[in-house]
CSV table of C-alpha atoms and ligand atoms in Angstrom, one decimal:
chain,number,residue,atom,x,y,z
S,1,MET,CA,-24.6,1.3,-4.0
S,2,ASP,CA,-28.2,0.6,-4.7
S,3,ILE,CA,-29.5,-1.4,-7.7
S,4,HIS,CA,-32.8,-1.8,-9.4
S,5,GLU,CA,-35.8,-3.8,-8.4
S,6,TYR,CA,-35.2,-6.4,-11.3
S,7,GLN,CA,-31.6,-6.8,-10.6
S,8,ALA,CA,-32.4,-7.4,-6.8
S,9,LYS,CA,-35.0,-10.0,-7.7
S,10,GLU,CA,-32.6,-11.8,-9.8
S,11,VAL,CA,-30.0,-11.8,-7.0
S,12,LEU,CA,-32.5,-12.9,-4.6
S,13,SER,CA,-33.8,-15.7,-6.6
S,14,ASN,CA,-30.3,-17.1,-6.9
S,15,PHE,CA,-30.7,-17.7,-3.1
S,16,GLY,CA,-33.9,-19.4,-3.4
S,17,VAL,CA,-36.4,-16.7,-3.2
S,18,GLY,CA,-39.4,-16.8,-5.1
S,19,THR,CA,-40.2,-14.2,-7.7
S,20,ALA,CA,-43.0,-13.9,-10.5
S,21,PRO,CA,-41.8,-14.3,-14.1
S,22,GLY,CA,-40.7,-10.8,-15.5
S,23,ALA,CA,-38.5,-9.4,-18.2
S,24,LEU,CA,-36.8,-6.0,-18.6
S,25,ALA,CA,-37.4,-3.5,-21.6
S,26,TYR,CA,-35.7,-0.6,-22.8
S,27,SER,CA,-38.6,0.7,-25.0
S,28,PRO,CA,-42.5,0.7,-25.1
S,29,GLU,CA,-42.5,-1.6,-28.1
S,30,GLN,CA,-39.8,-4.0,-26.3
S,31,ALA,CA,-42.0,-3.9,-23.2
S,32,ALA,CA,-45.2,-5.0,-25.3
S,33,TYR,CA,-43.2,-7.8,-27.1
S,34,ARG,CA,-41.8,-9.1,-23.5
S,35,GLY,CA,-45.7,-9.1,-22.3
S,36,ARG,CA,-46.4,-11.3,-25.2
S,37,GLU,CA,-43.3,-13.6,-24.4
S,38,LEU,CA,-44.3,-14.1,-20.8
S,39,GLY,CA,-47.8,-14.9,-22.0
S,40,GLY,CA,-50.8,-14.8,-19.4
S,41,GLU,CA,-53.5,-12.0,-19.3
S,42,LYS,CA,-52.4,-9.5,-17.0
S,43,TRP,CA,-49.1,-7.8,-16.4
S,44,VAL,CA,-47.6,-5.1,-14.3
S,45,VAL,CA,-45.4,-2.5,-15.8
S,46,LYS,CA,-42.7,-1.3,-13.3
S,47,ALA,CA,-40.6,2.0,-13.9
S,48,GLN,CA,-36.8,0.8,-12.7
S,49,VAL,CA,-35.5,3.6,-10.7
S,50,HIS,CA,-33.5,3.6,-7.5
S,51,ALA,CA,-36.4,4.8,-5.3
S,52,GLY,CA,-39.5,3.3,-3.6
S,53,GLY,CA,-43.0,4.7,-3.7
S,54,ARG,CA,-43.3,4.3,-7.4
S,55,GLY,CA,-46.7,2.7,-7.0
S,56,LYS,CA,-48.2,5.9,-5.6
S,57,ALA,CA,-46.3,8.2,-8.1
S,58,GLY,CA,-47.4,6.3,-11.4
S,59,GLY,CA,-44.5,4.1,-11.6
S,60,VAL,CA,-46.5,0.7,-11.4
S,61,LYS,CA,-49.2,0.1,-13.7
S,62,ILE,CA,-51.5,-2.8,-14.0
S,63,CYS,CA,-52.1,-3.9,-17.7
S,64,GLU,CA,-54.4,-6.2,-19.5
S,65,SER,CA,-53.4,-6.2,-23.0
S,66,GLU,CA,-50.1,-5.7,-25.0
S,67,HIS,CA,-51.6,-2.3,-26.2
S,68,ASP,CA,-52.0,-1.2,-22.6
S,69,ILE,CA,-48.2,-2.2,-21.8
S,70,GLN,CA,-47.0,-0.1,-24.6
S,71,ALA,CA,-49.3,2.9,-23.6
S,72,ALA,CA,-48.3,2.6,-20.0
S,73,CYS,CA,-44.6,2.6,-21.1
S,74,GLU,CA,-45.0,5.6,-23.4
S,75,ASP,CA,-46.2,7.5,-20.3
S,76,MET,CA,-43.2,6.3,-18.3
S,77,PHE,CA,-39.8,6.4,-20.8
S,78,GLY,CA,-37.9,9.5,-20.5
S,79,ARG,CA,-39.9,11.1,-17.9
S,80,LYS,CA,-38.6,11.6,-14.4
S,81,LEU,CA,-40.4,9.8,-11.4
S,82,VAL,CA,-41.0,12.0,-8.4
S,83,THR,CA,-41.7,9.8,-5.5
S,84,HIS,CA,-41.3,10.5,-1.9
S,85,GLN,CA,-38.0,9.1,-2.0
S,86,THR,CA,-36.5,10.7,-5.0
S,87,GLY,CA,-36.6,14.5,-3.9
S,88,PRO,CA,-38.3,16.9,-6.1
S,89,GLU,CA,-35.8,16.4,-9.0
S,90,GLY,CA,-37.0,12.9,-9.6
S,91,LYS,CA,-35.2,10.0,-11.3
S,92,GLY,CA,-35.1,9.2,-14.7
S,93,ILE,CA,-37.0,6.2,-16.3
S,94,TYR,CA,-35.0,4.5,-18.9
S,95,ARG,CA,-35.8,0.9,-18.1
S,96,VAL,CA,-39.2,-0.8,-17.1
S,97,TYR,CA,-39.7,-4.3,-15.9
S,98,VAL,CA,-42.7,-5.9,-17.2
S,99,GLU,CA,-43.8,-8.7,-14.6
S,100,ALA,CA,-46.8,-11.2,-14.5
S,101,ALA,CA,-49.4,-10.0,-12.4
S,102,VAL,CA,-50.0,-12.0,-9.4
S,103,PRO,CA,-53.2,-12.8,-7.3
S,104,ILE,CA,-52.3,-11.4,-4.0
S,105,GLU,CA,-53.7,-12.9,-0.9
S,106,ARG,CA,-51.6,-11.1,1.7
S,107,GLU,CA,-48.8,-8.5,1.7
S,108,ILE,CA,-46.0,-8.8,4.4
S,109,TYR,CA,-43.2,-6.3,4.9
S,110,LEU,CA,-39.7,-7.6,5.0
S,111,GLY,CA,-36.5,-5.8,5.6
S,112,LEU,CA,-32.9,-6.8,6.6
S,113,VAL,CA,-30.8,-3.9,7.8
S,114,LEU,CA,-27.5,-3.4,10.0
S,115,ASP,CA,-28.4,-2.7,13.6
S,116,ARG,CA,-25.6,-0.7,14.9
S,117,THR,CA,-26.7,-0.8,18.4
S,118,SER,CA,-26.6,-4.6,18.5
S,119,GLN,CA,-23.8,-4.8,15.7
S,120,ARG,CA,-26.0,-7.6,14.1
S,121,VAL,CA,-28.0,-8.0,11.1
S,122,MET,CA,-31.7,-7.4,12.1
S,123,ILE,CA,-34.7,-8.9,10.3
S,124,VAL,CA,-37.7,-6.6,10.6
S,125,ALA,CA,-41.0,-7.9,9.5
S,126,SER,CA,-44.6,-6.8,9.7
S,127,SER,CA,-48.0,-8.4,8.6
S,128,GLU,CA,-48.7,-5.0,7.1
S,129,GLY,CA,-47.0,-5.2,3.8
S,130,GLY,CA,-47.5,-2.7,1.0
S,131,MET,CA,-47.2,0.5,3.4
S,132,GLU,CA,-43.7,2.0,4.0
S,133,ILE,CA,-42.0,0.9,7.2
S,134,GLU,CA,-42.3,4.5,8.4
S,135,GLU,CA,-45.9,4.3,8.0
S,136,ILE,CA,-46.1,0.9,9.6
S,137,SER,CA,-44.3,2.1,12.6
S,138,ALA,CA,-46.2,5.2,13.0
S,139,GLU,CA,-49.5,3.4,12.5
S,140,ARG,CA,-49.1,-0.3,13.4
S,141,PRO,CA,-46.1,-0.5,15.4
S,142,ASP,CA,-47.5,-3.8,17.3
S,143,SER,CA,-47.4,-5.6,13.9
S,144,ILE,CA,-43.5,-5.2,13.7
S,145,VAL,CA,-41.5,-8.3,14.4
S,146,ARG,CA,-37.8,-8.0,15.0
S,147,SER,CA,-35.0,-10.3,15.2
S,148,ASN,CA,-31.3,-10.0,15.4
S,149,VAL,CA,-29.1,-12.7,13.8
S,150,GLU,CA,-26.1,-14.2,15.6
S,151,PRO,CA,-23.3,-13.9,13.0
S,152,ALA,CA,-21.3,-17.0,13.9
S,153,VAL,CA,-24.1,-19.3,13.2
S,154,GLY,CA,-26.3,-17.2,10.7
S,155,LEU,CA,-30.1,-17.3,10.7
S,156,GLN,CA,-31.3,-20.5,12.2
S,157,ASP,CA,-34.4,-22.5,11.2
S,158,PHE,CA,-36.2,-22.0,14.4
S,159,GLN,CA,-35.6,-18.3,14.4
S,160,ALA,CA,-37.1,-17.8,11.0
S,161,ARG,CA,-40.1,-20.1,11.9
S,162,GLU,CA,-40.6,-17.9,14.9
S,163,ILE,CA,-40.8,-15.0,12.6
S,164,ALA,CA,-43.2,-16.8,10.3
S,165,PHE,CA,-45.4,-17.7,13.2
S,166,LYS,CA,-45.4,-14.1,14.6
S,167,LEU,CA,-46.5,-13.1,11.2
S,168,GLY,CA,-49.7,-15.3,11.3
S,169,LEU,CA,-48.7,-17.5,8.5
S,170,GLU,CA,-50.3,-20.9,8.3
S,171,ALA,CA,-48.5,-24.0,9.0
S,172,ALA,CA,-48.3,-25.1,5.3
S,173,LEU,CA,-46.5,-22.0,4.3
S,174,ILE,CA,-43.9,-22.0,7.0
S,175,PRO,CA,-41.2,-24.1,5.1
S,176,GLN,CA,-41.6,-21.5,2.2
S,177,MET,CA,-41.1,-18.8,4.4
S,178,VAL,CA,-38.2,-20.1,6.3
S,179,ARG,CA,-36.4,-20.7,2.9
S,180,THR,CA,-37.3,-17.2,1.8
S,181,LEU,CA,-35.9,-15.5,5.0
S,182,LYS,CA,-32.6,-17.6,4.9
S,183,GLY,CA,-32.1,-16.8,1.2
S,184,CYS,CA,-32.6,-13.2,1.9
S,185,TYR,CA,-30.3,-13.4,4.9
S,186,ARG,CA,-27.5,-15.4,2.8
S,187,ALA,CA,-27.8,-12.9,0.0
S,188,PHE,CA,-27.0,-10.0,2.6
S,189,ARG,CA,-24.3,-11.7,4.1
S,190,ASP,CA,-22.6,-13.3,1.1
S,191,LEU,CA,-22.8,-10.1,-1.0
S,192,ASP,CA,-22.1,-7.5,1.8
S,193,ALA,CA,-25.3,-5.8,1.5
S,194,THR,CA,-26.3,-3.1,4.0
S,195,MET,CA,-30.0,-3.5,3.3
S,196,VAL,CA,-32.4,-5.8,1.6
S,197,GLU,CA,-36.1,-4.8,1.7
S,198,VAL,CA,-39.0,-6.9,0.2
S,199,ASN,CA,-42.0,-4.8,0.5
S,200,PRO,CA,-44.4,-6.5,-0.2
S,201,LEU,CA,-43.6,-10.1,0.2
S,202,VAL,CA,-46.8,-11.7,-0.9
S,203,VAL,CA,-48.6,-14.8,-0.3
S,204,THR,CA,-50.5,-15.5,-3.5
S,205,SER,CA,-54.0,-17.2,-3.7
S,206,ASP,CA,-52.4,-20.4,-4.9
S,207,ASN,CA,-50.1,-20.4,-1.9
S,208,ARG,CA,-46.9,-19.2,-3.0
S,209,ILE,CA,-44.7,-16.9,-1.3
S,210,LEU,CA,-43.2,-14.3,-3.7
S,211,ALA,CA,-40.9,-11.2,-3.6
S,212,LEU,CA,-43.2,-8.7,-5.4
S,213,ASP,CA,-40.8,-5.8,-4.9
S,214,ALA,CA,-37.0,-6.0,-3.9
S,215,LYS,CA,-34.5,-3.3,-3.0
S,216,MET,CA,-30.9,-4.0,-2.2
S,217,THR,CA,-28.1,-1.7,-1.2
S,218,PHE,CA,-24.3,-2.6,-1.0
S,219,ASP,CA,-21.5,-1.7,1.0
S,220,ASP,CA,-19.5,0.3,-1.5
S,221,ASN,CA,-16.3,-0.4,0.3
S,222,ALA,CA,-16.9,-4.0,-0.3
S,223,LEU,CA,-17.7,-3.8,-3.9
S,224,PHE,CA,-14.3,-5.0,-5.1
S,225,ARG,CA,-15.0,-8.2,-3.6
S,226,HIS,CA,-18.1,-8.7,-5.8
S,227,PRO,CA,-17.5,-7.6,-9.3
S,228,GLN,CA,-20.8,-9.3,-10.4
S,229,ILE,CA,-22.7,-6.7,-8.1
S,230,SER,CA,-20.5,-3.9,-9.1
S,231,GLU,CA,-21.5,-4.2,-12.8
S,232,LEU,CA,-25.0,-3.7,-11.7
S,233,ARG,CA,-24.2,0.1,-11.1
S,234,ASP,CA,-26.6,2.5,-12.9
S,235,LYS,CA,-25.1,5.7,-13.3
S,236,SER,CA,-28.4,7.2,-14.5
S,237,GLN,CA,-29.7,6.9,-11.1
S,238,GLU,CA,-27.1,8.6,-9.1
S,239,ASP,CA,-26.4,12.4,-8.5
S,240,PRO,CA,-24.0,13.1,-11.5
S,241,ARG,CA,-21.7,15.2,-9.4
S,242,GLU,CA,-21.3,12.0,-7.1
S,243,SER,CA,-20.6,9.6,-9.9
S,244,ARG,CA,-18.2,11.8,-11.6
S,245,ALA,CA,-16.3,12.1,-8.3
S,246,ALA,CA,-16.5,8.3,-7.6
S,247,ASP,CA,-15.0,7.7,-11.1
S,248,ARG,CA,-12.1,10.0,-10.0
S,249,GLY,CA,-11.5,8.3,-6.7
S,250,LEU,CA,-12.8,11.2,-4.6
S,251,SER,CA,-15.4,10.9,-2.0
S,252,TYR,CA,-18.2,13.6,-2.5
S,253,VAL,CA,-21.6,14.4,-1.0
S,254,GLY,CA,-23.7,16.8,-2.9
S,255,LEU,CA,-25.7,19.2,-0.6
S,256,ASP,CA,-27.9,22.1,-1.3
S,257,GLY,CA,-25.9,25.2,0.0
S,258,ASN,CA,-23.6,27.4,-2.0
S,259,ILE,CA,-20.1,27.0,-0.2
S,260,GLY,CA,-17.9,24.2,-1.8
S,261,CYS,CA,-15.8,22.3,0.6
S,262,ILE,CA,-12.5,20.6,-0.1
S,263,VAL,CA,-11.0,18.9,2.8
S,264,ASN,CA,-9.1,15.9,3.7
S,265,GLY,CA,-10.8,13.3,6.1
S,266,ALA,CA,-14.3,12.8,6.8
S,267,GLY,CA,-13.9,14.1,10.4
S,268,LEU,CA,-12.5,17.5,9.1
S,269,ALA,CA,-15.4,17.6,6.5
S,270,MET,CA,-18.0,17.2,9.2
S,271,ALA,CA,-16.2,20.0,11.5
S,272,THR,CA,-15.7,22.3,8.5
S,273,MET,CA,-19.5,22.2,7.6
S,274,ASP,CA,-20.5,22.8,11.0
S,275,THR,CA,-18.2,25.8,11.3
S,276,ILE,CA,-19.7,27.0,7.9
S,277,LYS,CA,-23.2,26.7,9.4
S,278,LEU,CA,-22.3,28.3,12.6
S,279,ALA,CA,-20.9,31.4,10.6
S,280,GLY,CA,-24.2,31.5,8.9
S,281,GLY,CA,-23.6,29.8,5.6
S,282,GLU,CA,-24.5,26.4,3.8
S,283,PRO,CA,-22.2,24.0,2.3
S,284,ALA,CA,-22.6,22.9,-1.1
S,285,ASN,CA,-20.8,19.5,-0.7
S,286,PHE,CA,-18.7,17.5,1.1
S,287,LEU,CA,-15.5,16.6,-0.9
S,288,ASP,CA,-12.9,14.5,0.7
S,289,ILE,CA,-9.4,14.5,-1.2
S,290,GLY,CA,-8.1,11.7,1.3
S,291,GLY,CA,-4.7,11.1,2.3
S,292,GLY,CA,-1.4,11.7,0.2
S,293,ALA,CA,-3.4,13.9,-2.4
S,294,THR,CA,-1.3,15.0,-5.4
S,295,PRO,CA,-1.5,18.2,-6.9
S,296,GLU,CA,-3.2,16.5,-9.8
S,297,ARG,CA,-5.9,15.2,-7.5
S,298,VAL,CA,-6.5,18.5,-6.0
S,299,VAL,CA,-7.0,20.0,-9.5
S,300,LYS,CA,-9.6,17.2,-10.2
S,301,ALA,CA,-11.4,18.1,-7.0
S,302,PHE,CA,-11.5,21.8,-7.8
S,303,ARG,CA,-12.8,21.0,-11.3
S,304,LEU,CA,-15.7,19.0,-9.6
S,305,VAL,CA,-16.6,21.6,-7.1
S,306,MET,CA,-16.4,24.3,-9.7
S,307,SER,CA,-18.7,22.4,-12.1
S,308,ASP,CA,-21.5,22.9,-9.7
S,309,ASP,CA,-23.5,25.9,-10.6
S,310,LYS,CA,-24.8,26.5,-7.0
S,311,VAL,CA,-21.2,27.1,-5.8
S,312,GLN,CA,-20.5,30.6,-5.2
S,313,ALA,CA,-17.4,30.3,-2.8
S,314,VAL,CA,-14.9,27.6,-2.4
S,315,LEU,CA,-13.3,26.7,1.1
S,316,VAL,CA,-10.3,24.5,1.0
S,317,ASN,CA,-9.6,23.3,4.6
S,318,ILE,CA,-6.4,21.1,4.8
S,319,PHE,CA,-5.0,19.6,8.1
S,320,ALA,CA,-2.0,17.8,6.6
S,321,GLY,CA,-0.6,14.7,8.3
S,322,ILE,CA,-0.2,12.3,5.5
S,323,ASN,CA,-1.0,15.2,3.2
S,324,ARG,CA,1.5,17.9,2.3
S,325,CYS,CA,0.6,21.4,2.4
S,326,ASP,CA,2.9,22.4,-0.6
S,327,TRP,CA,1.3,19.6,-2.8
S,328,VAL,CA,-2.2,20.9,-2.0
S,329,ALA,CA,-1.1,24.6,-2.7
S,330,GLU,CA,0.3,23.4,-5.7
S,331,GLY,CA,-2.9,21.9,-6.9
S,332,VAL,CA,-4.9,25.1,-6.0
S,333,VAL,CA,-2.7,27.3,-7.9
S,334,GLN,CA,-2.9,24.9,-10.9
S,335,ALA,CA,-6.4,24.8,-10.7
S,336,LEU,CA,-7.4,28.3,-10.4
S,337,ARG,CA,-4.9,28.9,-13.4
S,338,GLU,CA,-6.7,26.5,-15.4
S,339,VAL,CA,-10.2,27.0,-14.4
S,340,GLN,CA,-10.0,30.8,-13.6
S,341,PRO,CA,-13.1,31.0,-11.5
S,342,ASP,CA,-15.1,34.0,-11.1
S,343,LEU,CA,-15.6,33.4,-7.3
S,344,PRO,CA,-13.7,33.7,-4.1
S,345,VAL,CA,-11.3,30.9,-2.9
S,346,ILE,CA,-10.5,30.7,0.8
S,347,VAL,CA,-7.5,28.4,1.7
S,348,ARG,CA,-6.8,27.4,5.2
S,349,LEU,CA,-3.5,25.1,5.6
S,350,ALA,CA,-2.2,23.5,8.6
S,351,GLY,CA,0.3,20.6,9.3
S,352,THR,CA,3.1,19.2,7.2
S,353,ASN,CA,5.0,21.6,5.1
S,354,VAL,CA,2.7,24.5,5.9
S,355,GLU,CA,5.3,27.1,5.2
S,356,GLU,CA,6.1,25.9,1.6
S,357,GLY,CA,2.4,25.8,0.9
S,358,GLN,CA,1.8,29.2,2.2
S,359,LYS,CA,5.0,30.6,0.0
S,360,ILE,CA,3.4,28.9,-3.0
S,361,LEU,CA,0.0,30.5,-2.5
S,362,ALA,CA,1.6,33.8,-1.9
S,363,LYS,CA,3.9,33.6,-4.9
S,364,SER,CA,1.2,32.9,-7.2
S,365,GLY,CA,-0.2,36.3,-7.4
S,366,LEU,CA,-3.6,34.9,-7.6
S,367,PRO,CA,-6.6,36.4,-5.5
S,368,ILE,CA,-6.4,33.6,-3.0
S,369,ILE,CA,-7.9,34.5,0.4
S,370,ARG,CA,-5.6,32.9,3.1
S,371,ALA,CA,-6.9,32.1,6.6
S,372,GLY,CA,-5.1,30.9,9.8
S,373,THR,CA,-8.0,29.1,11.6
S,374,LEU,CA,-10.9,27.1,10.5
S,375,THR,CA,-13.1,29.7,12.1
S,376,GLU,CA,-11.7,32.4,10.2
S,377,ALA,CA,-11.9,30.6,7.0
S,378,ALA,CA,-15.5,29.9,7.4
S,379,GLU,CA,-16.3,33.4,8.2
S,380,ARG,CA,-14.3,34.6,5.4
S,381,ALA,CA,-16.1,32.1,3.0
S,382,VAL,CA,-19.4,33.1,4.2
S,383,GLY,CA,-18.5,36.9,4.1
S,384,ALA,CA,-17.1,36.4,0.7
S,385,TRP,CA,-20.3,34.7,-0.4
S,386,GLN,CA,-22.8,37.3,1.2
S,387,ASN,CA,-20.7,40.2,-0.3
S,388,ASP,CA,-21.2,38.5,-3.7
S,389,LEU,CA,-24.8,38.2,-3.0
S,390,THR,CA,-25.2,41.9,-2.2
S,391,GLN,CA,-23.4,42.8,-5.2
S,392,ALA,CA,-25.6,40.6,-7.4
S,393,THR,CA,-28.6,42.2,-5.6
S,394,ARG,CA,-27.4,45.6,-6.1
S,395,MET,CA,-26.9,44.8,-9.7
S,396,ARG,CA,-30.3,43.5,-10.1
S,397,ALA,CA,-31.7,46.5,-8.5
S,398,VAL,CA,-29.8,48.7,-11.0
S,399,THR,CA,-31.1,46.8,-14.0
W,401,ADP,P1,-43.2,0.6,-4.9
W,401,ADP,O1,-42.9,0.1,-3.6
W,401,ADP,O2,-42.1,1.4,-5.6
W,401,ADP,O3,-44.5,1.4,-5.0
W,401,ADP,P2,-44.0,-2.0,-5.5
W,401,ADP,O4,-43.1,-3.1,-6.5
W,401,ADP,O5,-43.8,-2.4,-3.9
W,401,ADP,O6,-43.4,-0.6,-5.8
W,401,ADP,O7,-45.3,-2.1,-6.1
W,401,ADP,C1,-46.5,-1.5,-5.7
W,401,ADP,C2,-47.5,-2.2,-5.5
W,401,ADP,O8,-48.2,-2.8,-6.7
W,401,ADP,C3,-47.4,-3.5,-4.5
W,401,ADP,O9,-47.5,-3.3,-3.1
W,401,ADP,C4,-48.3,-4.5,-5.2
W,401,ADP,O10,-49.7,-4.5,-4.5
W,401,ADP,C5,-48.5,-4.3,-6.6
W,401,ADP,N1,-47.7,-5.1,-7.5
W,401,ADP,C6,-46.4,-5.0,-7.7
W,401,ADP,N2,-45.9,-6.0,-8.5
W,401,ADP,C7,-47.1,-6.6,-8.8
W,401,ADP,C8,-47.3,-7.9,-9.5
W,401,ADP,N3,-46.4,-8.5,-10.2
W,401,ADP,N4,-48.5,-8.4,-9.3
W,401,ADP,C9,-49.4,-7.9,-8.7
W,401,ADP,N5,-49.4,-6.7,-8.0
W,401,ADP,C10,-48.3,-6.3,-8.2
W,402,MG,MG1,-42.6,-1.7,-2.6
């Protein structure tokens, strides 16, 4: 789960990381008022969306009066911000953060990620802040400092000092930098984050080290341990299909193709998507109904897949171990009766209670295409979808 910049800043500041004074607003008027409350002469208005690259896309504006703040916000609110991280559809701006503008002396890049090779948290830093890490690694790879943290003892002072020295910070700033690095690491560890990125971390002209931007991503499977973090979820920033699925306890990933996939288990989902591609099609999603799925759960999965306009055929592929093919079949039949979709549905069942499952499908009298193997299922799904396409093309040619 991602959170907003202002939320990440609040989280990090609770761990001793320095930030500039700022306040959140839900309307241009409120933003102008927040500016007045904060005082000072210069502010930065920052669109709160779950994506980086806002500066270049018009989502970060420097303002020199309350009037400026209001005008900048009127430009932002309700609009979709498209950055290189959002995809072409962009992300809606419903909140802005008004922050005191600070005099920047230096910009540093700081990131904490899970390094799967070493199975450690890795601290990545660079003296070339402000640029995206991808750009830094392409243009100034020599400026990148990496350091793995030993989990048993956590980030040690000497290690943090070493990073600070490598970044070329002057001696007087080292203790502040050590505090910042340790604060970010503790936030990462204590809150089960998978990513913390502060870009830029700045040194101000009055020698303060501040996180001027902050991004945090958390491990969804650990959110139950951190209700205060779960509360920060902002559904307006998520793919609506994915948040609807999460609310129903289903694991769903939206993709760009047109064959909807209902499967059990992530491994089988991968195999199903590969086989669809091999057969010449493109999956529209990855939907995992999990183990022991009841007919009701299968109905929910169906509704979710059908609600995506892009879906032109549905492939149900179940290899039942803990699951029961008869339950899945009941769910499929019930869903088709309720939703009455106007698209081909292909079902491949294997494993526990497969005969009962097949009987339920056969007896239903519904136009379900049954397949014996995964390859056959994928070919039939792709075939049915292509057939649909040629029909549609033909109809378009006639009209
Ligand atoms: P993004 O990474 O999404 O583009 P940032 O928060 O990093 O957004 O802001 C972009 C740039 O704007 C920063 O690199 C920094 O130079 C400048 N900036 C951001 N916040 C402030 C601030 N409070 N004071 C001065 N400059 C700022
Ligand atoms: Mg940034």
